[in-house]
Amino acid sequence: MALELVFQIEGGDFSNAGKASSQIKKVLKQLNIDTRIIKRVVVAVYEAEVNVAAHAHRGQVKALFGETEVEVVVTDQGPGIENIEQAMQPGYSTASKEVREMGFGAGMGLSNIAKNTDNLHIESEVGKGTILTFRCNYS
Amino acid sequence: MKVSDLVEKYGLKVFAGQESLGKEISGGYVSDLLSDVMGHAKENEVWITLQTHQNVMAIASLKDLAAVILVKGLEPDDDTLARSREEGIPLLGTNRGTFEMAGVLFNELKSS
Ligand SMILES: Nc1ncnc2c1ncn2[C@@H]1O[C@H](COP(=O)(O)OP(=O)(O)OP(=O)(O)O)[C@@H](O)[C@H]1O
Ligand SMILES: [Mg+2]
């Protein structure tokens, strides 16, 4: 049976960023997944979590551990992304001054996600929110 | 070189994570941009930074880093300390600037 984990994230709450990626890392370890794959998943989930905290009002991370891959869906209510292609460009960021001072806002998150996943899909509606879906194959 | 060797030889302050000083250092990474570290740092590297908030320890743990060194005499936030203890990753400090600390580590690793 496939295992599913769900985590809630509040906008602006950076203290909880990393909870989902940390739990998902533990599960993948227990499933004896190749550490190289675990490292990729962890980078992608962390960046997605931080993007909800940094850019949206609230959201959730859902991880579905299948037989051959893990699927992660990150849904948020927030401003949405007007131009996804532009947002994917390394270096592009609309992060606030406060967020930048923490060292976030380099504009590297989405490209980190793209680099570390097989199958990234982003759907977004301006003024409503964003749905980010990606998979990582276990092998 | 072990983290404990670096601490002793260069008088680094151990803020937390004392029990995990036995890890072997594989390299170093210098950056204050968290996504840069997330994307590029490697397991068992030492991360040199001036960021003092708890997300630093979250990243250090997710990336299985050997230790974090705060430069310029900076002190960690309380929740950063707590996170270092929880995750069992040493949080170290030095009065050196980033350039000097990185140089020290680089030379050590090159000669070992
Ligand atoms: N969930 C989201 N909701 C709204 N906008 C987003 C969301 N995720 C990303 N964006 C937009 O895309 C831009 C680029 O995102 P990306 O993660 O690559 O960089 P960043 O978050 O700005 O900085 P970094 O990830 O390096 O800390 C963001 O600055 C923001 O404008
Ligand atoms: Mg980001």
Coordinates of C-alpha atoms and ligand atoms in Angstrom, one line a residue:
Chain A
M1 CA 0.0 0.0 0.0
A2 CA 1.3 3.5 -0.8
L3 CA 2.1 5.7 2.1
E4 CA 1.0 9.3 2.1
L5 CA 2.2 12.2 4.2
V6 CA 0.7 15.7 4.4
F7 CA 2.3 18.8 6.0
Q8 CA 0.8 22.3 6.4
I9 CA 2.9 25.5 5.9
E10 CA 2.0 29.0 7.0
G11 CA 3.2 32.0 4.9
G12 CA 5.9 33.9 6.7
D13 CA 6.7 31.0 9.0
F14 CA 10.3 30.1 8.3
S15 CA 10.7 28.2 11.5
N16 CA 8.7 25.3 10.2
A17 CA 10.4 25.3 6.8
G18 CA 12.3 22.0 6.5
K19 CA 9.8 19.9 8.5
A20 CA 8.3 18.2 5.4
S21 CA 11.7 17.6 3.7
S22 CA 13.1 16.3 7.0
Q23 CA 10.3 13.8 7.5
I24 CA 10.3 12.8 3.8
K25 CA 14.0 12.2 4.1
K26 CA 13.4 9.8 7.1
V27 CA 10.8 7.8 5.3
L28 CA 12.9 7.4 2.2
K29 CA 15.8 6.2 4.4
Q30 CA 13.5 3.7 6.0
L31 CA 12.5 2.5 2.5
N32 CA 16.2 2.0 1.8
I33 CA 16.1 4.3 -1.2
D34 CA 19.5 5.2 -2.8
T35 CA 21.0 8.1 -0.9
R36 CA 21.7 10.0 -4.2
I37 CA 18.0 10.0 -4.8
I38 CA 17.1 11.0 -1.3
K39 CA 19.4 14.0 -1.6
R40 CA 17.6 15.1 -4.8
V41 CA 14.2 14.8 -3.2
V42 CA 15.3 16.7 -0.1
V43 CA 16.6 19.7 -2.1
A44 CA 13.4 19.9 -4.1
V45 CA 10.9 19.6 -1.2
Y46 CA 12.9 22.1 0.9
E47 CA 12.9 24.7 -1.8
A48 CA 9.1 24.2 -2.4
E49 CA 8.4 24.5 1.3
V50 CA 10.4 27.7 1.6
N51 CA 8.7 29.2 -1.4
V52 CA 5.3 28.7 0.3
A53 CA 6.7 30.4 3.4
A54 CA 8.4 33.2 1.4
H55 CA 5.8 33.9 -1.3
A56 CA 2.4 32.5 -0.3
H57 CA -0.2 32.9 2.4
R58 CA -0.5 29.2 3.3
G59 CA -0.1 25.8 1.7
Q60 CA 0.5 22.1 2.1
V61 CA 3.0 19.5 1.0
K62 CA 1.7 16.1 0.1
A63 CA 4.1 13.2 -0.5
L64 CA 2.9 10.0 -2.0
F65 CA 5.5 7.2 -1.7
G66 CA 4.8 4.7 -4.5
E67 CA 6.5 1.5 -5.6
T68 CA 8.9 3.1 -8.0
E69 CA 8.8 6.8 -7.2
V70 CA 7.8 9.4 -4.8
E71 CA 5.3 12.1 -6.0
V72 CA 5.2 15.4 -4.2
V73 CA 2.4 18.0 -4.6
V74 CA 2.8 21.4 -3.1
T75 CA -0.4 23.5 -3.2
D76 CA -0.7 27.0 -1.9
Q77 CA -3.1 29.9 -1.6
G78 CA -1.2 33.0 -2.5
P79 CA -0.4 35.5 -5.2
G80 CA 0.3 32.9 -7.8
I81 CA 3.0 33.2 -10.4
E82 CA 2.3 35.5 -13.4
N83 CA 5.1 34.3 -15.7
I84 CA 6.3 30.8 -14.8
E85 CA 9.1 30.8 -17.4
Q86 CA 10.5 34.0 -15.9
A87 CA 10.2 32.7 -12.4
M88 CA 12.2 29.6 -13.4
Q89 CA 15.1 31.7 -14.5
P90 CA 18.0 31.4 -12.0
G91 CA 18.4 34.8 -10.4
Y92 CA 14.8 36.0 -10.8
S93 CA 13.2 36.8 -7.5
T94 CA 10.5 39.0 -6.1
A95 CA 11.4 38.1 -2.5
S96 CA 11.0 40.9 0.1
K97 CA 13.9 42.7 1.8
E98 CA 13.3 40.8 5.0
V99 CA 13.4 37.4 3.2
R100 CA 16.6 38.4 1.4
E101 CA 18.3 39.4 4.6
M102 CA 17.8 35.8 5.8
G103 CA 19.7 34.7 2.7
F104 CA 16.7 33.5 0.8
G105 CA 15.6 35.3 -2.4
A106 CA 18.6 34.4 -4.6
G107 CA 16.2 33.2 -7.3
M108 CA 17.6 29.7 -7.3
G109 CA 14.8 27.7 -5.7
L110 CA 12.7 26.8 -8.7
S111 CA 15.8 25.9 -10.8
N112 CA 17.1 23.7 -7.9
I113 CA 13.7 21.9 -8.0
A114 CA 13.8 21.5 -11.7
K115 CA 17.4 20.1 -11.6
N116 CA 16.6 17.6 -8.9
T117 CA 13.3 16.1 -10.1
D118 CA 12.1 14.0 -13.0
N119 CA 8.9 15.7 -14.2
L120 CA 8.2 19.1 -12.7
H121 CA 4.9 20.6 -13.4
I122 CA 3.8 24.1 -12.3
E123 CA 0.2 25.4 -12.5
S124 CA -0.6 28.8 -11.1
E125 CA -3.4 31.3 -11.1
V126 CA -2.6 34.9 -10.3
G127 CA -4.4 36.0 -7.1
K128 CA -5.3 32.4 -6.1
G129 CA -2.3 30.2 -5.8
T130 CA 0.1 27.7 -7.2
I131 CA 0.3 23.9 -7.5
L132 CA 3.7 22.4 -8.0
T133 CA 3.9 18.7 -8.8
F134 CA 7.1 16.7 -9.2
R135 CA 8.2 13.1 -9.1
C136 CA 11.5 11.4 -8.3
N137 CA 12.1 7.9 -9.5
Y138 CA 13.8 5.6 -7.0
S139 CA 16.3 4.3 -9.4
Chain B
M1 CA 40.7 16.1 9.3
K2 CA 38.0 15.8 11.9
V3 CA 35.8 18.7 13.0
S4 CA 37.3 18.3 16.5
D5 CA 40.9 18.8 15.0
L6 CA 39.8 22.0 13.3
V7 CA 38.2 23.2 16.6
E8 CA 41.3 22.5 18.6
K9 CA 43.9 23.8 16.1
Y10 CA 42.1 27.1 15.4
G11 CA 40.4 27.8 18.8
L12 CA 36.9 27.7 17.3
K13 CA 34.0 28.2 19.8
V14 CA 31.6 25.3 20.1
F15 CA 28.1 26.8 20.5
A16 CA 26.4 23.4 20.4
G17 CA 26.6 19.9 18.9
Q18 CA 29.8 19.0 21.0
E19 CA 28.9 15.3 20.8
S20 CA 29.2 15.3 17.0
L21 CA 32.6 16.7 16.6
G22 CA 34.0 13.4 15.5
K23 CA 33.0 13.7 11.8
E24 CA 35.6 13.7 9.1
I25 CA 35.5 16.8 7.0
S26 CA 35.3 16.2 3.2
G27 CA 35.4 19.9 2.1
G28 CA 34.1 23.3 2.7
Y29 CA 31.3 25.5 1.3
V30 CA 31.1 29.3 1.6
S31 CA 27.9 31.1 0.9
D32 CA 25.3 33.2 2.7
L33 CA 22.6 32.4 0.1
L34 CA 20.6 29.5 1.4
S35 CA 19.4 28.1 -1.9
D36 CA 23.0 28.2 -3.2
V37 CA 24.0 26.0 -0.2
M38 CA 20.9 23.8 -0.7
G39 CA 21.8 23.3 -4.4
H40 CA 25.5 22.9 -4.2
A41 CA 26.9 22.0 -0.8
K42 CA 27.9 18.3 -0.3
E43 CA 27.7 15.8 2.5
N44 CA 30.3 16.2 5.3
E45 CA 31.4 19.7 4.1
V46 CA 31.8 22.5 6.6
W47 CA 29.6 25.5 5.8
I48 CA 31.1 28.9 6.6
T49 CA 28.4 31.7 6.9
L50 CA 27.3 34.9 8.6
Q51 CA 23.6 33.8 8.7
T52 CA 22.7 33.0 12.3
H53 CA 19.0 31.9 12.1
Q54 CA 17.7 28.4 12.6
N55 CA 17.1 27.7 8.9
V56 CA 20.9 27.3 8.7
M57 CA 20.8 24.3 10.9
A58 CA 17.8 22.9 9.1
I59 CA 19.8 23.0 5.8
A60 CA 22.9 21.7 7.5
S61 CA 20.9 18.7 8.7
L62 CA 19.1 18.1 5.4
K63 CA 22.4 18.2 3.5
D64 CA 24.3 16.1 6.1
L65 CA 27.0 18.7 6.6
A66 CA 29.8 18.1 9.0
A67 CA 29.5 21.5 10.8
V68 CA 28.6 25.1 10.5
I69 CA 31.0 28.0 11.3
L70 CA 29.7 31.4 12.1
V71 CA 32.2 34.1 11.3
K72 CA 33.1 37.6 12.7
G73 CA 32.2 36.7 16.2
L74 CA 28.5 36.4 15.3
E75 CA 26.3 34.6 17.9
P76 CA 23.6 32.2 16.9
D77 CA 19.9 32.8 17.7
D78 CA 18.5 30.7 20.5
D79 CA 16.4 28.5 18.2
T80 CA 19.5 28.0 16.1
L81 CA 21.3 26.6 19.1
A82 CA 18.4 24.4 20.0
R83 CA 18.3 23.1 16.4
S84 CA 22.0 22.4 16.4
R85 CA 21.5 20.2 19.5
E86 CA 18.4 18.5 18.1
E87 CA 20.0 17.7 14.8
G88 CA 23.4 16.8 16.3
I89 CA 25.4 19.0 14.0
P90 CA 28.1 21.1 15.5
L91 CA 27.6 24.9 15.4
L92 CA 30.9 26.6 15.7
G93 CA 32.1 30.2 15.9
T94 CA 35.2 32.2 15.1
N95 CA 36.3 35.9 15.2
R96 CA 37.9 35.5 11.8
G97 CA 36.2 36.9 8.7
T98 CA 34.9 34.6 6.0
F99 CA 38.0 35.0 3.8
E100 CA 40.4 34.1 6.5
M101 CA 38.4 31.1 7.9
A102 CA 37.9 29.7 4.4
G103 CA 41.6 30.1 3.8
V104 CA 42.5 28.2 6.9
L105 CA 40.1 25.4 6.1
F106 CA 41.3 25.2 2.5
N107 CA 45.0 25.0 3.5
E108 CA 44.2 22.3 6.1
L109 CA 42.3 20.1 3.7
K110 CA 44.8 20.6 0.9
S111 CA 47.7 19.5 3.1
S112 CA 45.9 16.5 4.6
Ligands
LIG1 N1 4.6 29.5 -4.4 C1 4.8 30.6 -5.0 N2 3.9 31.6 -5.0 C2 4.1 32.8 -5.6 N3 5.2 33.1 -6.2 C3 6.2 32.2 -6.3 C4 6.1 30.9 -5.6 N4 7.2 30.2 -5.9 C5 8.0 31.0 -6.6 N5 7.4 32.2 -6.8 C6 8.0 33.3 -7.6 O1 9.1 32.8 -8.4 C7 10.3 33.6 -8.0 C8 11.5 32.6 -8.1 O2 11.3 31.5 -7.2 P1 12.7 30.8 -6.7 O3 12.3 29.8 -5.7 O4 13.4 30.3 -7.9 O5 13.5 32.0 -6.0 P2 13.3 32.8 -4.7 O6 12.3 32.0 -3.8 O7 12.9 34.2 -5.0 O8 14.7 32.7 -4.0 P3 15.4 31.4 -3.4 O9 14.6 30.2 -3.8 O10 16.8 31.4 -4.1 O11 15.5 31.7 -2.0 C9 10.0 34.1 -6.6 O12 10.8 35.2 -6.3 C10 8.5 34.4 -6.8 O13 8.3 35.7 -7.5
MG2 MG 12.6 30.0 -3.5

